mmCIF file of C-alpha atoms and ligand atoms in Angstrom:
data_model
loop_
_atom_site.group_PDB
_atom_site.id
_atom_site.type_symbol
_atom_site.label_atom_id
_atom_site.label_comp_id
_atom_site.label_asym_id
_atom_site.label_seq_id
_atom_site.Cartn_x
_atom_site.Cartn_y
_atom_site.Cartn_z
ATOM 1 C CA MET A 232 113.365 105.594 83.025
ATOM 2 C CA ASP A 233 110.509 107.736 81.771
ATOM 3 C CA ALA A 234 107.465 106.590 79.814
ATOM 4 C CA ASP A 235 108.873 108.259 76.696
ATOM 5 C CA HIS A 236 111.987 106.336 76.865
ATOM 6 C CA VAL A 237 109.678 103.133 76.029
ATOM 7 C CA PRO A 238 106.736 104.895 73.909
ATOM 8 C CA SER A 239 105.630 101.772 72.184
ATOM 9 C CA GLU A 240 105.381 99.827 75.478
ATOM 10 C CA ILE A 241 103.342 102.364 77.647
ATOM 11 C CA THR A 242 99.944 103.409 76.270
ATOM 12 C CA GLU A 243 99.080 105.996 78.891
ATOM 13 C CA ILE A 244 100.645 107.563 81.977
ATOM 14 C CA LEU A 245 98.142 107.204 84.695
ATOM 15 C CA ILE A 246 100.141 109.075 87.367
ATOM 16 C CA THR A 247 103.048 111.281 86.883
ATOM 17 C CA ASP A 248 106.178 111.588 88.961
ATOM 18 C CA GLU A 249 105.120 114.841 90.444
ATOM 19 C CA GLN A 250 101.511 113.600 91.313
ATOM 20 C CA LEU A 251 103.099 110.666 93.090
ATOM 21 C CA GLN A 252 105.480 112.773 95.030
ATOM 22 C CA ARG A 253 102.779 115.289 95.957
ATOM 23 C CA ARG A 254 100.451 112.431 97.193
ATOM 24 C CA LEU A 255 103.242 110.903 99.091
ATOM 25 C CA ALA A 256 103.808 114.075 100.806
ATOM 26 C CA GLU A 257 100.130 114.447 101.740
ATOM 27 C CA VAL A 258 99.973 110.903 103.142
ATOM 28 C CA ALA A 259 103.173 111.304 105.113
ATOM 29 C CA ALA A 260 101.809 114.515 106.758
ATOM 30 C CA GLN A 261 98.673 112.403 107.759
ATOM 31 C CA VAL A 262 100.790 109.707 109.182
ATOM 32 C CA ASP A 263 103.041 112.120 111.017
ATOM 33 C CA ALA A 264 99.902 113.624 112.803
ATOM 34 C CA ASP A 265 98.347 110.218 113.380
ATOM 35 C CA TYR A 266 101.374 108.670 115.020
ATOM 36 C CA ALA A 267 102.652 111.687 116.758
ATOM 37 C CA GLY A 268 104.454 110.600 119.960
ATOM 38 C CA ARG A 269 104.214 106.952 119.093
ATOM 39 C CA ASP A 270 106.805 104.841 117.572
ATOM 40 C CA LEU A 271 106.326 103.649 113.952
ATOM 41 C CA LEU A 272 107.587 100.628 112.055
ATOM 42 C CA LEU A 273 107.222 100.539 108.350
ATOM 43 C CA VAL A 274 106.898 97.102 106.874
ATOM 44 C CA GLY A 275 107.604 97.160 103.046
ATOM 45 C CA VAL A 276 106.412 94.265 101.069
ATOM 46 C CA LEU A 277 108.981 93.282 98.439
ATOM 47 C CA LYS A 278 109.609 93.875 95.784
ATOM 48 C CA GLY A 279 106.932 96.237 94.502
ATOM 49 C CA ALA A 280 106.844 98.560 97.516
ATOM 50 C CA THR A 281 110.750 99.372 97.482
ATOM 51 C CA ILE A 282 110.335 102.666 95.580
ATOM 52 C CA VAL A 283 107.094 103.803 97.557
ATOM 53 C CA VAL A 284 109.044 103.020 100.842
ATOM 54 C CA ALA A 285 112.094 104.883 99.807
ATOM 55 C CA ASP A 286 110.250 108.019 98.875
ATOM 56 C CA PHE A 287 107.524 107.944 101.504
ATOM 57 C CA MET A 288 109.775 107.525 104.473
ATOM 58 C CA ARG A 289 111.753 110.635 103.355
ATOM 59 C CA HIS A 290 108.638 112.790 103.274
ATOM 60 C CA LEU A 291 108.042 111.856 106.964
ATOM 61 C CA LYS A 292 109.184 114.236 109.523
ATOM 62 C CA SER A 293 109.276 111.976 112.514
ATOM 63 C CA HIS A 294 111.477 109.053 113.406
ATOM 64 C CA VAL A 295 110.683 105.844 111.780
ATOM 65 C CA THR A 296 112.073 102.428 111.423
ATOM 66 C CA VAL A 297 111.768 100.027 108.316
ATOM 67 C CA ASP A 298 111.767 96.307 107.948
ATOM 68 C CA TRP A 299 110.907 94.142 104.781
ATOM 69 C CA MET A 300 108.980 91.079 104.038
ATOM 70 C CA ALA A 301 108.919 89.053 100.967
ATOM 71 C CA VAL A 302 105.823 86.981 100.115
ATOM 72 C CA SER A 303 104.877 84.883 97.135
ATOM 73 C CA SER A 304 101.419 84.015 96.433
ATOM 74 C CA TYR A 305 100.854 80.613 94.769
ATOM 75 C CA GLY A 306 98.692 80.828 91.772
ATOM 76 C CA SER A 307 98.650 80.666 88.058
ATOM 77 C CA GLY A 308 99.907 83.274 85.723
ATOM 78 C CA THR A 309 98.802 86.656 86.902
ATOM 79 C CA GLN A 310 96.093 85.415 89.240
ATOM 80 C CA SER A 311 97.023 85.149 92.866
ATOM 81 C CA SER A 312 95.308 82.315 94.786
ATOM 82 C CA GLY A 313 95.419 83.609 98.428
ATOM 83 C CA VAL A 314 97.721 80.922 99.452
ATOM 84 C CA VAL A 315 100.808 82.963 100.515
ATOM 85 C CA ARG A 316 104.325 81.812 101.376
ATOM 86 C CA ILE A 317 107.040 83.797 103.281
ATOM 87 C CA LEU A 318 110.219 84.106 101.329
ATOM 88 C CA LYS A 319 111.811 86.537 103.715
ATOM 89 C CA ASP A 320 110.431 87.358 107.191
ATOM 90 C CA LEU A 321 110.757 90.460 109.258
ATOM 91 C CA ASP A 322 114.002 90.825 111.456
ATOM 92 C CA THR A 323 111.873 92.906 113.942
ATOM 93 C CA ASP A 324 109.826 91.534 116.955
ATOM 94 C CA LEU A 325 106.379 93.064 116.566
ATOM 95 C CA GLU A 326 105.393 92.883 120.166
ATOM 96 C CA GLY A 327 103.999 96.135 121.183
ATOM 97 C CA ARG A 328 104.881 97.915 117.974
ATOM 98 C CA ASN A 329 102.738 100.235 115.701
ATOM 99 C CA VAL A 330 103.072 98.604 112.336
ATOM 100 C CA LEU A 331 102.196 100.294 108.980
ATOM 101 C CA VAL A 332 102.361 97.915 106.141
ATOM 102 C CA VAL A 333 103.409 99.782 102.834
ATOM 103 C CA GLU A 334 102.341 98.277 99.553
ATOM 104 C CA ASP A 335 102.541 99.311 95.944
ATOM 105 C CA ILE A 336 99.239 97.874 95.047
ATOM 106 C CA LEU A 337 95.980 96.451 96.490
ATOM 107 C CA ASP A 338 94.621 94.336 93.677
ATOM 108 C CA THR A 339 92.349 91.349 94.679
ATOM 109 C CA GLY A 340 93.320 91.722 98.293
ATOM 110 C CA LEU A 341 94.371 88.216 98.731
ATOM 111 C CA THR A 342 98.100 89.004 99.601
ATOM 112 C CA LEU A 343 97.223 91.759 102.150
ATOM 113 C CA SER A 344 94.481 89.894 103.764
ATOM 114 C CA TRP A 345 96.668 86.945 104.600
ATOM 115 C CA LEU A 346 99.680 89.283 105.561
ATOM 116 C CA LEU A 347 97.466 91.382 108.009
ATOM 117 C CA SER A 348 96.172 88.337 109.919
ATOM 118 C CA ASN A 349 99.757 86.865 110.021
ATOM 119 C CA LEU A 350 101.177 90.165 111.386
ATOM 120 C CA LYS A 351 98.290 90.799 113.772
ATOM 121 C CA SER A 352 98.943 87.351 115.453
ATOM 122 C CA ARG A 353 102.482 88.522 116.339
ATOM 123 C CA GLY A 354 101.407 90.874 119.217
ATOM 124 C CA ALA A 355 101.748 94.304 117.581
ATOM 125 C CA GLU A 356 100.083 97.195 119.213
ATOM 126 C CA SER A 357 98.414 98.142 115.877
ATOM 127 C CA VAL A 358 98.665 97.034 112.274
ATOM 128 C CA GLU A 359 97.506 99.235 109.502
ATOM 129 C CA VAL A 360 98.034 99.605 105.792
ATOM 130 C CA PHE A 361 99.107 102.271 103.282
ATOM 131 C CA THR A 362 98.888 101.222 99.727
ATOM 132 C CA LEU A 363 99.840 103.553 96.980
ATOM 133 C CA LEU A 364 97.337 102.257 94.510
ATOM 134 C CA ARG A 365 94.084 100.428 94.777
ATOM 135 C CA LYS A 366 91.883 98.918 92.217
ATOM 136 C CA PRO A 367 88.416 98.830 93.748
ATOM 137 C CA GLU A 368 86.773 96.814 90.954
ATOM 138 C CA ALA A 369 89.321 93.988 91.374
ATOM 139 C CA LEU A 370 88.917 93.662 95.261
ATOM 140 C CA ARG A 371 87.730 90.168 96.144
ATOM 141 C CA ILE A 372 88.406 90.082 99.837
ATOM 142 C CA PRO A 373 87.623 93.156 102.069
ATOM 143 C CA VAL A 374 90.747 94.877 103.054
ATOM 144 C CA GLU A 375 90.431 98.346 104.332
ATOM 145 C CA PRO A 376 93.670 100.381 104.130
ATOM 146 C CA LYS A 377 93.976 103.227 106.468
ATOM 147 C CA TYR A 378 95.857 105.263 103.810
ATOM 148 C CA VAL A 379 95.417 105.063 99.859
ATOM 149 C CA GLY A 380 97.350 107.073 97.573
ATOM 150 C CA PHE A 381 95.218 106.642 94.345
ATOM 151 C CA ASP A 382 92.236 104.624 93.204
ATOM 152 C CA ILE A 383 92.863 103.380 89.770
ATOM 153 C CA PRO A 384 90.790 101.394 87.190
ATOM 154 C CA ASN A 385 91.220 97.810 86.592
ATOM 155 C CA VAL A 386 94.081 98.009 83.952
ATOM 156 C CA PHE A 387 97.497 96.384 83.880
ATOM 157 C CA VAL A 388 99.829 99.074 85.373
ATOM 158 C CA VAL A 389 103.523 99.030 85.770
ATOM 159 C CA GLY A 390 106.147 101.454 87.014
ATOM 160 C CA TYR A 391 107.214 103.148 90.284
ATOM 161 C CA GLY A 392 108.088 99.532 91.679
ATOM 162 C CA LEU A 393 105.336 97.606 89.707
ATOM 163 C CA ASP A 394 106.654 95.196 87.218
ATOM 164 C CA TYR A 395 105.838 93.080 84.284
ATOM 165 C CA ALA A 396 108.308 90.073 84.124
ATOM 166 C CA GLU A 397 110.506 92.089 86.539
ATOM 167 C CA ARG A 398 110.789 94.983 84.148
ATOM 168 C CA TYR A 399 109.515 98.473 84.484
ATOM 169 C CA ARG A 400 110.006 98.850 88.205
ATOM 170 C CA ASN A 401 112.431 101.724 87.431
ATOM 171 C CA LEU A 402 109.929 103.638 85.460
ATOM 172 C CA ARG A 403 109.329 106.899 87.127
ATOM 173 C CA GLN A 404 105.586 107.164 86.276
ATOM 174 C CA VAL A 405 102.591 104.693 86.801
ATOM 175 C CA GLY A 406 101.632 103.731 83.254
ATOM 176 C CA VAL A 407 99.362 101.344 81.421
ATOM 177 C CA LEU A 408 101.229 98.481 79.733
ATOM 178 C CA ASP A 409 100.489 97.932 76.034
ATOM 179 C CA PRO A 410 98.815 94.537 75.961
ATOM 180 C CA ARG A 411 101.171 93.703 72.973
ATOM 181 C CA VAL A 412 104.007 93.585 75.529
ATOM 182 C CA TYR A 413 102.313 90.694 77.413
ATOM 183 C CA GLY A 414 100.462 89.209 74.492
ATOM 184 C CA GLY A 415 97.070 90.275 75.686
HETATM 185 C C1 LIG B 114 101.861 92.455 94.000
HETATM 186 C C2 LIG B 114 101.730 93.663 95.001
HETATM 187 C C3 LIG B 114 101.018 92.972 96.119
HETATM 188 C C4 LIG B 114 100.078 92.037 95.479
HETATM 189 C C5 LIG B 114 98.729 92.646 95.284
HETATM 190 O O1 LIG B 114 102.957 91.707 94.342
HETATM 191 O O2 LIG B 114 103.018 94.094 95.402
HETATM 192 O O3 LIG B 114 101.856 92.337 97.095
HETATM 193 O O4 LIG B 114 100.603 91.877 94.130
HETATM 194 O O5 LIG B 114 98.056 91.704 94.707
HETATM 195 P P1 LIG B 114 96.506 90.918 95.294
HETATM 196 O O6 LIG B 114 95.852 92.202 95.951
HETATM 197 O O7 LIG B 114 95.884 90.469 94.234
HETATM 198 O O8 LIG B 114 97.009 89.908 96.326
HETATM 199 P P2 LIG B 114 103.688 90.585 93.472
HETATM 200 O O9 LIG B 114 103.169 89.342 93.796
HETATM 201 O O10 LIG B 114 103.420 90.972 91.907
HETATM 202 O O11 LIG B 114 105.165 90.731 93.771
HETATM 203 P P3 LIG B 114 106.304 91.918 93.519
HETATM 204 O O12 LIG B 114 105.880 92.883 94.776
HETATM 205 O O13 LIG B 114 107.544 91.117 93.874
HETATM 206 O O14 LIG B 114 106.141 92.475 92.186
#
């Protein structure tokens, strides 16, 4: 789906399909160089990161393996509380592995902060983060991703894996959702 298929719902395209792919290729080249000669396990965080992982891993020129985690953060409405529950755990033993957590968005940092300490306790050689999007103004807990795709303003974005009420994940672009859609 493209933003112009739902023109009354997306007020602005923040990042185009082409910009997304160009940046993913740049980050992939950096990751290829940084992990040269080392094994790399990508950990995608469901569901938002599915599209990023699928595109990003195809830009990599080295071997890579991938696993998935699903977490849910307790909280009211759109606010996460920092209390995280594992809905689906990894199938992979992290002992001695180089892990790169792939996220669609770093917002308050509550999810990633919890996830990183959880993964680091499993004996990995290294645990780093690639987040496609980061909202610097929303960050409440310091999380320092090794790789960031784009810094964006603190607006409600959807598309390229990010949802509102489970919709818009299949939008090719990252766009700003019209507040009328969520009653804002
Ligand atoms: C989103 C996103 C991150 C988290 C970021 O997931 O994928 O995991 O929120 O927010 P935070 O920095 O404030 O913790 P969400 O809970 O919406 O689930 P989803 O990926 O299934 O859409």
